[in-house]
XYZ file of C-alpha atoms in Angstrom:
377
model
C 104.308 98.023 52.830
C 106.649 95.107 53.262
C 105.900 93.546 56.636
C 103.659 90.621 57.363
C 100.086 91.524 58.341
C 99.197 91.276 62.036
C 96.044 90.485 63.968
C 96.544 92.213 67.314
C 94.415 90.966 70.231
C 94.306 93.929 72.596
C 93.414 93.657 76.287
C 91.694 97.083 76.171
C 89.398 98.925 73.734
C 90.965 101.377 71.318
C 88.903 104.198 72.809
C 89.954 103.425 76.360
C 93.099 104.787 77.996
C 95.704 105.255 75.249
C 98.456 102.852 76.256
C 100.908 100.231 74.987
C 98.366 98.362 72.801
C 97.451 101.427 70.762
C 101.066 102.519 70.404
C 102.096 99.003 69.354
C 99.380 98.864 66.711
C 100.378 102.283 65.374
C 104.034 101.263 65.147
C 103.088 98.092 63.287
C 101.118 100.014 60.648
C 104.284 101.717 59.447
C 105.039 98.704 57.258
C 102.002 96.413 57.319
C 98.266 96.167 57.831
C 96.903 95.554 61.301
C 93.553 94.215 62.464
C 93.030 95.495 66.004
C 90.774 93.050 67.866
C 89.366 94.575 71.023
C 87.248 93.152 73.849
C 83.776 94.574 74.315
C 81.808 94.393 77.538
C 78.967 96.413 79.010
C 79.045 100.112 78.079
C 82.339 99.812 76.164
C 82.785 102.480 73.478
C 82.544 101.483 69.836
C 85.822 101.357 67.895
C 86.698 104.137 65.443
C 86.254 103.758 61.667
C 88.790 101.673 59.770
C 91.874 103.398 58.395
C 94.011 102.493 55.390
C 96.333 100.192 57.358
C 94.397 99.810 60.588
C 91.083 97.977 60.860
C 89.010 97.073 63.902
C 87.001 94.140 65.138
C 85.102 94.025 68.420
C 84.507 90.669 70.128
C 82.079 90.485 73.020
C 83.585 88.988 76.170
C 82.160 88.087 79.560
C 82.178 91.192 81.833
C 84.352 89.736 84.584
C 85.423 93.264 85.600
C 81.956 94.867 85.576
C 81.269 97.640 88.077
C 78.399 95.750 89.712
C 79.439 92.765 91.860
C 76.525 90.554 90.818
C 77.357 91.088 87.123
C 81.000 90.167 87.801
C 79.881 87.048 89.670
C 77.563 85.938 86.862
C 80.269 86.500 84.264
C 82.807 84.437 86.183
C 80.319 81.608 86.660
C 79.586 81.716 82.926
C 83.288 81.493 82.172
C 83.474 78.197 84.048
C 80.632 76.650 82.030
C 82.082 74.866 78.995
C 78.933 75.328 76.902
C 79.061 79.107 77.375
C 82.821 79.431 77.072
C 83.207 77.205 74.017
C 80.157 78.632 72.270
C 81.529 82.153 72.650
C 84.917 81.030 71.324
C 83.356 79.442 68.235
C 81.466 82.653 67.547
C 84.680 84.629 67.876
C 86.505 82.390 65.398
C 83.693 82.778 62.859
C 83.684 86.564 63.140
C 87.465 86.733 62.960
C 87.673 84.522 59.865
C 85.114 86.683 58.088
C 86.985 89.879 58.959
C 90.372 88.518 57.891
C 88.882 87.351 54.582
C 87.109 90.656 53.988
C 90.335 92.574 54.547
C 92.354 90.179 52.398
C 94.956 89.551 55.088
C 97.296 86.806 53.939
C 98.534 84.382 56.632
C 98.780 87.077 59.328
C 100.740 86.874 62.554
C 98.575 86.503 65.676
C 99.838 88.909 68.344
C 98.216 88.556 71.777
C 98.397 91.265 74.438
C 96.472 89.130 76.954
C 95.614 85.412 77.218
C 91.857 86.017 77.486
C 91.305 85.327 73.774
C 94.308 83.025 73.374
C 92.161 79.979 72.575
C 91.295 81.609 69.242
C 94.709 80.600 67.922
C 93.380 77.024 67.736
C 90.979 78.166 65.015
C 93.924 79.314 62.874
C 96.440 76.453 62.871
C 99.764 77.165 61.248
C 99.757 80.932 61.838
C 102.657 82.318 63.891
C 101.815 83.347 67.458
C 103.365 86.142 69.533
C 102.587 87.003 73.139
C 103.445 90.416 74.605
C 103.406 90.163 78.423
C 102.655 93.745 79.484
C 101.235 93.208 83.005
C 101.392 90.675 85.825
C 97.854 89.636 84.947
C 97.675 86.915 87.608
C 97.918 89.647 90.281
C 94.805 91.510 89.143
C 92.593 89.391 91.386
C 90.346 87.735 88.799
C 90.474 84.819 86.415
C 92.061 82.356 88.840
C 93.149 78.951 87.604
C 91.543 79.282 84.181
C 93.507 82.428 83.407
C 96.728 80.806 84.626
C 96.043 77.793 82.384
C 95.474 80.012 79.355
C 98.589 82.015 80.097
C 100.803 78.942 80.356
C 99.315 77.509 77.176
C 99.962 80.746 75.309
C 103.549 80.951 76.563
C 104.164 77.363 75.439
C 102.615 77.929 72.012
C 104.186 81.293 71.177
C 106.806 81.545 68.468
C 107.964 84.860 69.937
C 107.623 86.178 73.487
C 108.154 89.725 74.724
C 107.760 91.442 78.087
C 107.493 95.096 79.017
C 109.575 94.869 82.218
C 112.386 92.762 83.627
C 110.168 91.155 86.274
C 107.650 90.130 83.636
C 110.402 88.684 81.477
C 111.514 86.594 84.448
C 107.942 85.303 84.804
C 107.923 84.112 81.215
C 111.218 82.306 81.757
C 109.815 80.636 84.891
C 106.880 79.395 82.798
C 109.247 77.814 80.303
C 109.230 80.691 77.824
C 111.970 80.551 75.227
C 114.247 83.624 75.048
C 111.658 86.335 75.788
C 112.487 89.768 74.440
C 112.643 92.679 76.871
C 110.602 95.383 75.142
C 109.979 98.250 77.557
C 107.425 101.006 77.307
C 107.904 104.269 75.493
C 106.490 107.658 74.625
C 105.017 109.498 71.663
C 107.627 112.217 72.055
C 106.245 114.851 69.703
C 102.816 114.611 71.314
C 104.065 115.495 74.804
C 107.163 117.622 74.109
C 107.045 121.259 75.156
C 106.439 123.637 72.305
C 105.646 127.232 71.474
C 103.013 128.412 71.639
C 102.073 126.080 74.491
C 98.794 124.168 74.462
C 96.012 125.912 76.398
C 95.662 125.196 80.088
C 92.582 123.033 80.738
C 89.971 125.072 82.654
C 89.820 122.540 85.502
C 93.582 122.870 86.008
C 93.585 126.637 85.532
C 91.137 126.877 88.436
C 93.746 125.400 90.791
C 96.378 127.587 92.406
C 100.073 126.988 91.815
C 102.208 125.081 92.456
C 100.400 122.133 90.864
C 101.320 118.469 91.319
C 99.784 116.213 88.684
C 99.049 112.513 88.322
C 97.719 111.135 85.016
C 96.387 107.569 84.898
C 93.948 105.156 86.450
C 93.069 105.359 90.125
C 92.962 101.628 90.780
C 94.195 99.117 93.329
C 97.821 99.980 92.589
C 97.281 103.710 93.327
C 98.190 104.666 96.909
C 95.318 106.979 97.805
C 96.323 107.126 101.476
C 99.865 108.202 100.607
C 98.696 110.929 98.247
C 96.188 112.290 100.753
C 98.786 112.309 103.534
C 101.192 114.272 101.347
C 98.431 116.678 100.333
C 97.568 117.344 103.986
C 101.251 117.926 104.743
C 101.542 120.432 101.868
C 98.316 122.483 101.888
C 99.839 125.183 99.649
C 100.231 122.696 96.771
C 97.306 121.798 94.493
C 97.160 118.072 93.722
C 95.372 117.193 90.464
C 94.500 113.581 89.644
C 93.482 112.997 86.024
C 92.032 109.568 85.271
C 89.149 107.193 85.936
C 88.489 106.044 89.496
C 87.737 102.376 90.130
C 84.542 101.751 92.134
C 86.459 100.116 94.972
C 88.319 103.375 95.635
C 85.443 105.816 95.335
C 84.899 105.970 99.110
C 88.577 106.668 99.790
C 88.669 109.315 97.071
C 85.643 111.033 98.628
C 87.755 111.664 101.755
C 90.391 113.662 99.857
C 91.687 116.858 101.508
C 90.540 120.177 100.069
C 93.684 120.663 97.985
C 93.461 117.235 96.293
C 91.227 117.201 93.224
C 90.059 114.152 91.253
C 89.211 115.506 87.801
C 88.248 112.375 85.866
C 89.558 110.864 82.654
C 90.657 113.244 79.908
C 91.222 112.613 76.179
C 94.738 111.589 75.167
C 94.828 114.473 72.693
C 94.426 116.973 75.549
C 96.975 115.523 77.976
C 99.860 117.745 76.786
C 97.956 120.787 78.052
C 97.684 119.221 81.507
C 101.365 118.336 81.651
C 102.569 121.654 80.233
C 100.792 123.646 82.958
C 101.793 121.456 85.906
C 104.874 122.015 88.053
C 105.673 118.444 89.121
C 104.379 114.999 88.159
C 103.597 112.115 90.486
C 103.471 108.306 90.398
C 102.253 107.283 93.881
C 101.907 103.538 93.376
C 101.774 100.882 96.049
C 104.729 98.511 96.174
C 103.166 95.143 95.315
C 103.858 92.111 93.147
C 101.684 93.708 90.489
C 103.563 97.027 90.363
C 106.944 95.285 90.594
C 106.404 94.370 86.942
C 105.513 97.869 85.743
C 107.547 100.052 83.399
C 105.217 103.078 83.548
C 104.365 104.791 80.284
C 103.460 107.915 82.242
C 107.074 108.337 83.414
C 108.278 108.839 79.846
C 105.343 111.114 79.037
C 106.214 113.250 82.059
C 109.872 113.381 81.013
C 108.963 114.350 77.457
C 106.997 117.260 78.927
C 110.141 118.188 80.908
C 108.426 117.763 84.266
C 110.261 116.726 87.435
C 108.837 113.460 88.742
C 108.338 112.050 92.238
C 107.378 108.379 92.576
C 107.468 105.453 94.941
C 110.180 102.864 94.288
C 107.814 100.162 93.091
C 109.790 98.492 90.278
C 113.342 97.910 89.062
C 112.571 100.096 86.050
C 111.783 103.052 88.333
C 114.941 102.478 90.335
C 117.050 102.351 87.167
C 115.482 105.584 85.922
C 116.148 107.240 89.291
C 119.788 106.177 89.091
C 119.987 108.141 85.836
C 118.511 111.205 87.522
C 115.143 110.942 85.776
C 113.094 111.243 88.996
C 113.091 111.278 92.784
C 111.938 108.215 94.749
C 110.232 108.199 98.155
C 108.109 105.590 99.890
C 106.482 107.236 102.918
C 104.528 110.500 103.276
C 107.325 112.495 104.924
C 109.939 111.446 102.355
C 107.485 111.936 99.475
C 106.625 115.443 100.675
C 110.326 116.272 101.000
C 111.003 115.006 97.475
C 108.082 117.104 96.259
C 109.576 120.174 97.940
C 112.955 119.522 96.325
C 111.381 119.118 92.898
C 109.437 122.369 93.219
C 112.458 124.280 94.548
C 114.789 123.232 91.727
C 114.146 124.405 88.161
C 113.891 121.282 85.972
C 116.710 120.588 83.540
C 114.430 120.460 80.528
C 116.979 119.397 77.886
C 118.235 116.528 80.068
C 114.727 115.272 80.825
C 113.781 115.448 77.155
C 116.979 113.574 76.227
C 116.002 110.778 78.614
C 112.583 110.612 76.964
C 114.138 110.733 73.490
C 115.659 107.298 74.041
C 112.204 105.905 74.776
C 110.398 106.692 71.560
C 107.912 103.933 70.789
C 109.507 103.358 67.398
C 112.822 102.719 69.174
C 111.724 100.507 72.069
C 109.384 98.414 69.923
C 112.137 97.802 67.363
C 113.096 94.305 68.615
C 109.454 93.153 68.568
C 108.874 94.468 65.056
C 112.083 92.814 63.874
C 110.982 89.492 65.394
C 107.667 89.737 63.525
C 109.448 90.403 60.251
C 111.700 87.374 60.840
C 108.755 84.938 61.083
């Protein structure tokens, strides 16, 4: 090991959806030790055991995104009370100091993936600070002025800034950020690449008739349920499989799905290759909003690595750039989306070309500038 140790403040638990935070932490462990600090709220899973170069610390946070409205309301009120907020922060600093000392981390870099815990940097003066802006967090509908204040403070304090999409990089510049790096999302290529023998077909997918159109990811406010259902009704011979957790606010809409549209719940990351290998086309039916305009979707590169044709809405510049390279088809209304789906199913995918597009997006490649910036501190 030669790199400087890192304390990574993740916006999601390790055992949640496997996304940019986990991949970033894994890439960092190639040449340094990493302490992965995750938020814990109600019913959050416990972190896994420590590894040789990867350790974990869970810090309890106010459940501002709890499923029950009254719990969310109480948490947000608590966050506005200085005694509660500051007392929780002091507890966090104490726990973090103990963990850093126990692991023997020497003057680590503090890498934040979200401003929620950004005030903790004040308990560690003199340590370098990095902020990785991976979502338009101000568009998620919670946090309000306090979150905006923390975000601006973190941007001003950071020694290094990075953003996962061009729109997010522009946000950092607008906030006065100094030379933010553009560090897009990537793919664990070997995990998703087609291979022989193929992974087994999950029973829930095997029960669906072909052709199969697949979406993998959260069903949240950015997911266009109405669009997907309209396309499914227009193409009754196609089975639509949606793999991922459904947010409470969308449960009623999901319950009205047509008979050929199946919501199959979240599945382990380790099993996702089986889902992709046995699908015929992959989907990204996102709404076009300010939030999605700043998205460089990890799932696109996972689909490409699995050599699947992709149909998506044109929600971000990153999607439009990928479409210009022939990586996917774009459509924004039900009729156009259904037509693009037909074209994708009628044309055998050019597997080698799709894999080559994914090859350029290996996590170790796209995260290179961020890792180099850490080493330069």
